[in-house]
Amino acid sequence: TVMAAPMTNDQSCFFALALGVSFLKCLLINAYHSTDFEVHRNWLALTHSLPVPQWYYEATSEWTLDYPPLFAWFEYGLSHIAWFFDKEMLVVQNLNYASPATILFQRLSVIVADVVFFYAVKECCKCLREDKGKDLLGKPSFILTVLLLWNFGLLIVDHIHFQYNGFLFGVLLLSIARHFQNRHFEGALLFSVLFNLKHIYLYIAPAYGIYLLRCFCFTQSNADGSLQWRSFSVVRLVTLGTIVLSTFAVSFGPFIALGQLPQVLSRLFPFKRGLCHAYWAPNIWALYNIADKAFSILGVKFKLLDINKLPKASMTGGLVQEFQHSVLPSVSPLATLVCTLLSILPALFRIWHRPNGARGFLRCLVICALGSFMFGWHVHEKAILMAILPLRCSSDVFCIITESTYLLGLIPLELICEFVYPLTVWQKTFPFLPLMLTSVYCALGVTYAFIRLYISLLTCSDNTKKIKTQ
Amino acid sequence: MENWSLISLCVLLGLTSRWAVSFHSYSGAGKPPIFGDYEAQRHWQEVTYNLPVHEWYFNNTNNDLNYWGLDYPPLTAYHSLVCAYVAKLLNPEWVELHASRGYESHSHKLFMRATVLFTDILIYIPAVLLYCFYFCDGSSKQKVATALCILLYPGLILIDYGHFQYNSVSLGLALWGTLGLGLGWDLFGCLAFTLTLNYKQMELYHSLPFFCYLLGKCIKQGLTGRGFFHLVKISMTVLVTFALCWMPFLSDPKQPLQVLHRLFPVGRGLFEDKVANTWCSLNVLIKIKTLLSRETQLFLSFALTLLFVLPSSLKLLSKPTLWQFKLALVNTSLAFFLFSFQVHEKSILLVAFMLPLLLKDGLLLPYVVTSLAFLFLSLYLLSALERSTEEELRLGLYRKHTQHWLPKLNLMLSLCLLQFWFSLVAMAALSFTSVWLKPPAKLPDLFPVLVSVLSFLHFLGFIIYFNQVQLMEPQRKKSLKKTN
């Protein structure tokens, strides 16, 4: 007997996947939530209860508003709906207020906001090349849908830990999809909106800038792919500029008019926080820290260093603060900025010189995201999502992150961290050890992925016309 | 996509939904002094670990039978003992005699939920997968789809991972028994079924079909030749398994009697709470509980159960095929549920209509989500509506008998569809009203009663339909999915 009819229809399959994952999200409503839950509740409260000039000055709660103004407006809009669920959550003084109605509302808001993500994924699937006659479960669009909609990293961060990344990534993916569809104005608009929702996307702005300048403002390329200076279109550049500037005007305008811009910027870019977050993101600095620690231990052991002169260990203390390294030179924010720029320059240069259309743009975007993850200041491990999700779309480099041996290595790592370690004596003396081990192991993996991705970008051929199958 | 990947995905999805449901509340959470089934299971671990075997089923100072005394057969007790050993390793406070009464903590909840998941993975899920692959029709993708639907069945998930029970063990073992019979490994099937009988006495509901099927098979093979030896082997398997399970209780004749007394509390009355069976529903109109004496009640329920069980069992005896066996399972268990004595609503893990119970446990959200998901999934994946053609529903026979007063061919089909949608709407409406509306003061139990009466009518319909299907089966065989 033949498979039931609806399954061969892509639309209903997508709908089934979307509905299924939404059901799962509903079941997670009562699961653990982190302090980010309180963060967003606080922002709902302050945007609702306080007038606009006070939004970026309010400091009753430790979780001050540190997203750009457009996100504040988003929270303001949500707060009006929240009013019907539980008015008490909108009182700024109600710190850590978490009634069942509050939890329900906040969780539902994330689930509903994910509709943007669903739409964006649908648009991305349209951009994929389809092989006709392939079985449904083998189609690239099906696989991509599953990988994106059921992305467990995103599920855990958004629906357990609590954040709005699905919604934001939806906007990002939609912007990428629009570029693939040659609707560049929309893509640019979406990206400026995205940047005004969460400024962490500054990391990938260079990719956008270079790509749009090279492929859109210069309307034609020479036969060998190099730049044709005379095809520069001022109109396009000006339009793009207008779009971007007007978005910023809508978002930051009120605060510039109030003369609050420095305060807003200081909230958005808090550099006092230290090189690494409390839980080390698996980036270069995690490896740097480990090396520093290893050298200091060896140095003390071989009597090359005086133990009293070394700074006390607080980088591994699980706290968020500035810190000095013992052996290797300390790292300043400027140093990380320089490293990040250096890491992404070759990629930018590459797409300027030999653009590969939207595909090259996508790869460059991922490299920018990964580069800033690898070398950035005070990176959250959640930032890796920014690299992973667009990477999924770039199907022909996906295989990099599925190197089986490396992934299998995660199993013994987890076993050690969860089962062996708690029973050993080290638990008291080195409480940070399992987290550190996990970070370091993942850092190695991420570094490897970064290098391979770079090699792939720099050595790929310029065939935009050649059909690539998976 | 490879079969293995699909199967793994299904299993993982099933496990994820189970674990996601276990976040929520359990029976009797935070409700001293009696608590609920969760506390009962914890208490049995305490009792079996700390007391010697001959005291488990008896009332004494150390073992107060009024506080969740053991009322399942020995295998449950042994299972609790094993869990207790693990509990003792992790945190002795969980099974401290007397002191651990009403113990509730986050890590303990994690442990208890983990025990359910463990037995599920070990027993129930492999049985479901094997069943779908050996005994279902269709392409391998359809089999996987069926497996997914069965694994996501809300009733079992909600009761086991929400309310808290170990039904996956008993149902899983029963399924292994069915598998054994289907594959021709009768002795293995016997063994599995005897084990499940010794785990939960509720499985007696399924015992008659097993008995009739095997007896019928032996008779067919000739009672003077191979059949006889086969019968002997089967009986030996059953007896030996029983003996092994009950061994600690056989030293003293009082022991087995007391255990039986705990397992079958005939002192408790015709029914308790609101159950979707005949007696409870009848009670709405005629107060039989008070009108008739205890003996009359027992006799009546026995007689009616027998009446409804006899036709399908006899048919199975005369024609021991697998299809008949499956139908008989449905019919006899429905008959037992509807008519027997002291039935508990959880015996009806057939339909996810246990809303009042789940509401009491604070499980509304998982109930809504899993039921909707299951409904959507089964409609979508199995196109239940599309395939309910007249032939599939075996209504052809109906048509023969009723042709003269129901001329329209499609009427039956539309009636069935209409009834299906009506049931859905009724279920949704009752769910909604149970949660949001307050019942009138004179009828405080209005909604639970409505729920049980409605379910009862459904089950009555089912038992009539399935009996008709089984009894009037034509000579040619055409297997459908087991709808148990």
mmCIF file of C-alpha atoms in Angstrom, chain A residues 169-417:
data_model
loop_
_atom_site.group_PDB
_atom_site.id
_atom_site.type_symbol
_atom_site.label_atom_id
_atom_site.label_comp_id
_atom_site.label_asym_id
_atom_site.label_seq_id
_atom_site.Cartn_x
_atom_site.Cartn_y
_atom_site.Cartn_z
ATOM 1 C CA PHE A 169 17.350 34.103 13.820
ATOM 2 C CA GLY A 170 14.163 34.110 11.848
ATOM 3 C CA VAL A 171 14.853 37.673 10.858
ATOM 4 C CA LEU A 172 18.470 36.796 10.004
ATOM 5 C CA LEU A 173 17.540 33.773 7.921
ATOM 6 C CA LEU A 174 14.853 35.758 6.160
ATOM 7 C CA SER A 175 17.394 38.404 5.303
ATOM 8 C CA ILE A 176 19.759 35.757 3.919
ATOM 9 C CA ALA A 177 16.941 34.187 1.952
ATOM 10 C CA ARG A 178 16.057 37.542 0.429
ATOM 11 C CA HIS A 179 19.631 37.967 -0.740
ATOM 12 C CA PHE A 180 19.510 34.541 -2.321
ATOM 13 C CA GLN A 181 16.329 35.612 -4.025
ATOM 14 C CA ASN A 182 18.023 38.819 -5.251
ATOM 15 C CA ARG A 183 15.693 41.008 -3.243
ATOM 16 C CA HIS A 184 18.589 42.923 -1.792
ATOM 17 C CA PHE A 185 16.745 45.949 -0.491
ATOM 18 C CA GLU A 186 14.562 43.756 1.660
ATOM 19 C CA GLY A 187 17.565 41.832 2.833
ATOM 20 C CA ALA A 188 19.334 45.016 3.830
ATOM 21 C CA LEU A 189 16.255 46.324 5.607
ATOM 22 C CA LEU A 190 15.833 43.093 7.515
ATOM 23 C CA PHE A 191 19.442 43.147 8.594
ATOM 24 C CA SER A 192 19.278 46.697 9.885
ATOM 25 C CA VAL A 193 16.127 45.779 11.783
ATOM 26 C CA LEU A 194 17.953 42.751 13.169
ATOM 27 C CA PHE A 195 20.900 44.822 14.240
ATOM 28 C CA ASN A 196 18.592 47.194 16.046
ATOM 29 C CA LEU A 197 17.012 44.270 17.839
ATOM 30 C CA LYS A 198 20.243 42.738 19.063
ATOM 31 C CA HIS A 199 23.554 44.408 18.472
ATOM 32 C CA ILE A 200 25.552 41.199 18.682
ATOM 33 C CA TYR A 201 24.877 40.945 14.952
ATOM 34 C CA LEU A 202 27.458 43.663 14.538
ATOM 35 C CA TYR A 203 29.797 40.689 14.145
ATOM 36 C CA ILE A 204 28.416 39.847 10.747
ATOM 37 C CA ALA A 205 27.839 43.379 9.539
ATOM 38 C CA PRO A 206 31.192 43.419 7.675
ATOM 39 C CA ALA A 207 30.055 40.460 5.569
ATOM 40 C CA TYR A 208 26.871 42.301 4.677
ATOM 41 C CA GLY A 209 28.691 45.510 3.985
ATOM 42 C CA ILE A 210 31.323 44.056 1.703
ATOM 43 C CA TYR A 211 28.902 41.768 -0.084
ATOM 44 C CA LEU A 212 26.325 44.446 -0.791
ATOM 45 C CA LEU A 213 28.957 46.891 -1.882
ATOM 46 C CA ARG A 214 30.654 44.445 -4.184
ATOM 47 C CA CYS A 215 27.770 42.516 -5.620
ATOM 48 C CA PHE A 216 24.968 44.966 -5.484
ATOM 49 C CA CYS A 217 26.406 48.456 -5.835
ATOM 50 C CA PHE A 218 28.743 47.322 -8.572
ATOM 51 C CA THR A 219 26.138 45.969 -10.919
ATOM 52 C CA GLN A 220 28.420 43.981 -13.164
ATOM 53 C CA SER A 221 31.589 41.944 -12.988
ATOM 54 C CA ASN A 222 34.118 41.189 -15.664
ATOM 55 C CA ALA A 223 34.227 37.792 -17.324
ATOM 56 C CA ASP A 224 36.849 36.464 -14.916
ATOM 57 C CA GLY A 225 34.893 37.686 -11.911
ATOM 58 C CA SER A 226 36.999 40.714 -11.105
ATOM 59 C CA LEU A 227 35.687 44.161 -10.354
ATOM 60 C CA GLN A 228 34.303 46.418 -13.036
ATOM 61 C CA TRP A 229 34.764 49.862 -11.534
ATOM 62 C CA ARG A 230 32.619 51.638 -14.047
ATOM 63 C CA SER A 231 29.481 49.695 -13.159
ATOM 64 C CA PHE A 232 29.173 51.413 -9.825
ATOM 65 C CA SER A 233 25.584 52.470 -9.130
ATOM 66 C CA VAL A 234 25.250 55.496 -6.894
ATOM 67 C CA VAL A 235 21.502 55.101 -6.777
ATOM 68 C CA ARG A 236 21.739 51.713 -5.200
ATOM 69 C CA LEU A 237 24.284 52.813 -2.654
ATOM 70 C CA VAL A 238 22.187 55.792 -1.676
ATOM 71 C CA THR A 239 19.039 53.682 -1.371
ATOM 72 C CA LEU A 240 20.783 51.177 0.800
ATOM 73 C CA GLY A 241 22.169 53.931 2.933
ATOM 74 C CA THR A 242 18.736 55.488 3.323
ATOM 75 C CA ILE A 243 17.206 52.205 4.350
ATOM 76 C CA VAL A 244 19.852 51.560 6.980
ATOM 77 C CA LEU A 245 19.881 55.088 8.313
ATOM 78 C CA SER A 246 16.131 55.350 8.556
ATOM 79 C CA THR A 247 15.974 52.120 10.548
ATOM 80 C CA PHE A 248 18.531 53.495 12.935
ATOM 81 C CA ALA A 249 16.587 56.736 13.105
ATOM 82 C CA VAL A 250 13.422 54.972 14.109
ATOM 83 C CA SER A 251 15.263 52.928 16.693
ATOM 84 C CA PHE A 252 17.795 55.303 18.195
ATOM 85 C CA GLY A 253 16.141 58.538 17.167
ATOM 86 C CA PRO A 254 14.187 59.224 20.342
ATOM 87 C CA PHE A 255 17.292 58.630 22.438
ATOM 88 C CA ILE A 256 19.514 60.814 20.334
ATOM 89 C CA ALA A 257 16.919 63.546 20.607
ATOM 90 C CA LEU A 258 16.968 63.147 24.372
ATOM 91 C CA GLY A 259 20.754 63.321 24.354
ATOM 92 C CA GLN A 260 20.995 59.849 25.893
ATOM 93 C CA LEU A 261 23.144 58.256 23.223
ATOM 94 C CA PRO A 262 26.296 57.822 25.364
ATOM 95 C CA GLN A 263 24.277 56.176 28.122
ATOM 96 C CA VAL A 264 22.592 53.824 25.668
ATOM 97 C CA LEU A 265 25.944 52.890 24.158
ATOM 98 C CA SER A 266 27.480 52.241 27.542
ATOM 99 C CA ARG A 267 24.625 49.894 28.325
ATOM 100 C CA LEU A 268 24.952 48.129 25.002
ATOM 101 C CA PHE A 269 28.705 47.611 25.184
ATOM 102 C CA PRO A 270 29.723 46.827 28.757
ATOM 103 C CA PHE A 271 33.454 46.263 28.544
ATOM 104 C CA LYS A 272 33.974 45.863 32.241
ATOM 105 C CA ARG A 273 32.877 42.293 32.102
ATOM 106 C CA GLY A 274 36.044 40.352 31.550
ATOM 107 C CA LEU A 275 37.673 38.290 28.831
ATOM 108 C CA CYS A 276 35.636 35.195 29.425
ATOM 109 C CA HIS A 277 32.165 34.645 30.675
ATOM 110 C CA ALA A 278 31.683 32.691 33.882
ATOM 111 C CA TYR A 279 31.267 29.553 31.812
ATOM 112 C CA TRP A 280 33.977 29.731 29.227
ATOM 113 C CA ALA A 281 32.752 29.846 25.692
ATOM 114 C CA PRO A 282 34.722 27.286 23.733
ATOM 115 C CA ASN A 283 36.858 29.789 21.866
ATOM 116 C CA ILE A 284 40.504 30.664 21.470
ATOM 117 C CA TRP A 285 40.642 32.410 24.815
ATOM 118 C CA ALA A 286 39.548 29.232 26.578
ATOM 119 C CA LEU A 287 42.550 27.501 25.071
ATOM 120 C CA TYR A 288 44.653 30.536 25.931
ATOM 121 C CA ASN A 289 43.503 30.364 29.546
ATOM 122 C CA ILE A 290 44.269 26.675 29.745
ATOM 123 C CA ALA A 291 47.722 27.220 28.332
ATOM 124 C CA ASP A 292 48.287 29.989 30.831
ATOM 125 C CA LYS A 293 47.158 27.801 33.698
ATOM 126 C CA ALA A 294 49.283 24.903 32.484
ATOM 127 C CA PHE A 295 52.364 27.103 32.202
ATOM 128 C CA SER A 296 51.810 28.562 35.638
ATOM 129 C CA ILE A 297 51.464 25.130 37.206
ATOM 130 C CA LEU A 298 54.561 23.885 35.404
ATOM 131 C CA GLY A 299 56.419 27.031 36.273
ATOM 132 C CA VAL A 300 55.675 26.629 39.960
ATOM 133 C CA LYS A 301 56.572 22.950 39.834
ATOM 134 C CA PHE A 302 59.920 23.579 38.228
ATOM 135 C CA LYS A 303 60.578 26.527 40.527
ATOM 136 C CA LEU A 304 60.702 29.015 37.689
ATOM 137 C CA LEU A 305 57.938 31.101 39.202
ATOM 138 C CA ASP A 306 57.196 32.222 42.705
ATOM 139 C CA ILE A 307 53.763 31.063 43.725
ATOM 140 C CA ASN A 308 53.169 34.125 45.870
ATOM 141 C CA LYS A 309 53.665 36.470 42.958
ATOM 142 C CA LEU A 310 50.963 34.826 40.876
ATOM 143 C CA PRO A 311 47.458 36.288 40.875
ATOM 144 C CA LYS A 312 44.977 34.119 42.725
ATOM 145 C CA ALA A 313 42.883 31.862 40.544
ATOM 146 C CA SER A 314 39.641 33.572 39.766
ATOM 147 C CA MET A 315 39.288 33.001 36.076
ATOM 148 C CA THR A 316 38.252 29.513 36.964
ATOM 149 C CA GLY A 317 36.148 30.706 39.836
ATOM 150 C CA GLY A 318 33.034 30.905 37.780
ATOM 151 C CA LEU A 319 32.739 34.637 38.250
ATOM 152 C CA VAL A 320 32.384 37.396 35.736
ATOM 153 C CA GLN A 321 35.108 39.993 36.137
ATOM 154 C CA GLU A 322 38.337 41.335 34.697
ATOM 155 C CA PHE A 323 41.352 39.214 35.213
ATOM 156 C CA GLN A 324 45.084 39.104 34.698
ATOM 157 C CA HIS A 325 46.883 36.142 33.240
ATOM 158 C CA SER A 326 49.850 34.727 35.144
ATOM 159 C CA VAL A 327 52.369 33.692 32.527
ATOM 160 C CA LEU A 328 51.125 34.697 29.117
ATOM 161 C CA PRO A 329 50.455 38.361 28.375
ATOM 162 C CA SER A 330 47.070 39.629 29.501
ATOM 163 C CA VAL A 331 44.490 40.269 26.870
ATOM 164 C CA SER A 332 42.730 43.602 26.502
ATOM 165 C CA PRO A 333 39.508 44.368 24.632
ATOM 166 C CA LEU A 334 41.504 46.148 21.934
ATOM 167 C CA ALA A 335 43.634 43.064 21.408
ATOM 168 C CA THR A 336 40.571 40.899 20.916
ATOM 169 C CA LEU A 337 39.138 43.395 18.452
ATOM 170 C CA VAL A 338 42.342 43.349 16.437
ATOM 171 C CA CYS A 339 42.413 39.542 16.459
ATOM 172 C CA THR A 340 38.809 39.343 15.350
ATOM 173 C CA LEU A 341 39.363 41.761 12.504
ATOM 174 C CA LEU A 342 42.483 39.933 11.417
ATOM 175 C CA SER A 343 40.616 36.626 11.402
ATOM 176 C CA ILE A 344 37.824 37.831 9.189
ATOM 177 C CA LEU A 345 39.829 40.021 6.829
ATOM 178 C CA PRO A 346 40.914 37.216 4.477
ATOM 179 C CA ALA A 347 37.314 36.127 4.043
ATOM 180 C CA LEU A 348 36.157 39.660 3.355
ATOM 181 C CA PHE A 349 38.959 40.142 0.953
ATOM 182 C CA ARG A 350 38.028 36.949 -0.807
ATOM 183 C CA ILE A 351 34.430 37.895 -1.473
ATOM 184 C CA TRP A 352 35.502 41.327 -2.585
ATOM 185 C CA HIS A 353 37.960 39.902 -5.035
ATOM 186 C CA ARG A 354 36.127 36.850 -6.296
ATOM 187 C CA PRO A 355 32.550 36.928 -5.124
ATOM 188 C CA ASN A 356 30.649 33.714 -5.440
ATOM 189 C CA GLY A 357 27.219 35.221 -5.383
ATOM 190 C CA ALA A 358 24.984 34.587 -2.478
ATOM 191 C CA ARG A 359 26.749 31.354 -1.585
ATOM 192 C CA GLY A 360 30.021 33.117 -1.022
ATOM 193 C CA PHE A 361 28.212 35.697 1.036
ATOM 194 C CA LEU A 362 26.745 32.999 3.231
ATOM 195 C CA ARG A 363 30.092 31.401 3.858
ATOM 196 C CA CYS A 364 31.686 34.732 4.590
ATOM 197 C CA LEU A 365 28.866 35.466 7.017
ATOM 198 C CA VAL A 366 29.478 32.229 8.853
ATOM 199 C CA ILE A 367 33.193 32.916 9.004
ATOM 200 C CA CYS A 368 32.569 36.382 10.411
ATOM 201 C CA ALA A 369 30.304 34.886 13.036
ATOM 202 C CA LEU A 370 32.768 32.157 13.880
ATOM 203 C CA GLY A 371 35.703 34.521 13.831
ATOM 204 C CA SER A 372 34.110 36.865 16.310
ATOM 205 C CA PHE A 373 33.090 33.888 18.430
ATOM 206 C CA MET A 374 36.643 32.602 18.398
ATOM 207 C CA PHE A 375 38.391 35.855 19.239
ATOM 208 C CA GLY A 376 35.768 38.095 20.736
ATOM 209 C CA TRP A 377 35.632 39.719 24.144
ATOM 210 C CA HIS A 378 33.293 38.176 26.722
ATOM 211 C CA VAL A 379 31.629 35.770 24.386
ATOM 212 C CA HIS A 380 28.660 33.749 25.476
ATOM 213 C CA GLU A 381 28.644 30.162 24.407
ATOM 214 C CA LYS A 382 25.183 30.853 23.014
ATOM 215 C CA ALA A 383 26.847 32.928 20.339
ATOM 216 C CA ILE A 384 27.854 29.748 18.569
ATOM 217 C CA LEU A 385 24.256 29.416 17.469
ATOM 218 C CA MET A 386 24.806 32.459 15.319
ATOM 219 C CA ALA A 387 27.330 30.489 13.343
ATOM 220 C CA ILE A 388 25.600 27.134 13.354
ATOM 221 C CA LEU A 389 22.215 28.092 11.978
ATOM 222 C CA PRO A 390 23.398 29.820 8.799
ATOM 223 C CA LEU A 391 25.937 27.033 8.425
ATOM 224 C CA ARG A 392 23.080 24.600 8.117
ATOM 225 C CA CYS A 393 21.844 26.469 5.097
ATOM 226 C CA SER A 394 25.170 26.159 3.447
ATOM 227 C CA SER A 395 24.646 22.520 2.772
ATOM 228 C CA ASP A 396 27.883 21.665 1.116
ATOM 229 C CA VAL A 397 30.019 22.543 4.083
ATOM 230 C CA PHE A 398 27.725 20.934 6.594
ATOM 231 C CA CYS A 399 29.738 17.776 6.621
ATOM 232 C CA ILE A 400 32.515 19.531 8.479
ATOM 233 C CA ILE A 401 30.729 19.549 11.764
ATOM 234 C CA THR A 402 29.774 15.942 11.589
ATOM 235 C CA GLU A 403 33.250 14.530 11.890
ATOM 236 C CA SER A 404 32.226 11.369 13.664
ATOM 237 C CA THR A 405 35.289 10.643 15.718
ATOM 238 C CA TYR A 406 35.280 14.064 17.250
ATOM 239 C CA LEU A 407 31.619 13.884 18.083
ATOM 240 C CA LEU A 408 32.018 10.414 19.521
ATOM 241 C CA GLY A 409 34.665 11.848 21.772
ATOM 242 C CA LEU A 410 31.962 13.909 23.387
ATOM 243 C CA ILE A 411 30.469 10.778 24.886
ATOM 244 C CA PRO A 412 33.409 9.834 27.092
ATOM 245 C CA LEU A 413 33.787 13.493 27.970
ATOM 246 C CA GLU A 414 30.241 13.690 29.217
ATOM 247 C CA LEU A 415 30.536 10.393 31.047
ATOM 248 C CA ILE A 416 33.599 11.649 32.833
ATOM 249 C CA CYS A 417 32.026 14.959 33.711
#
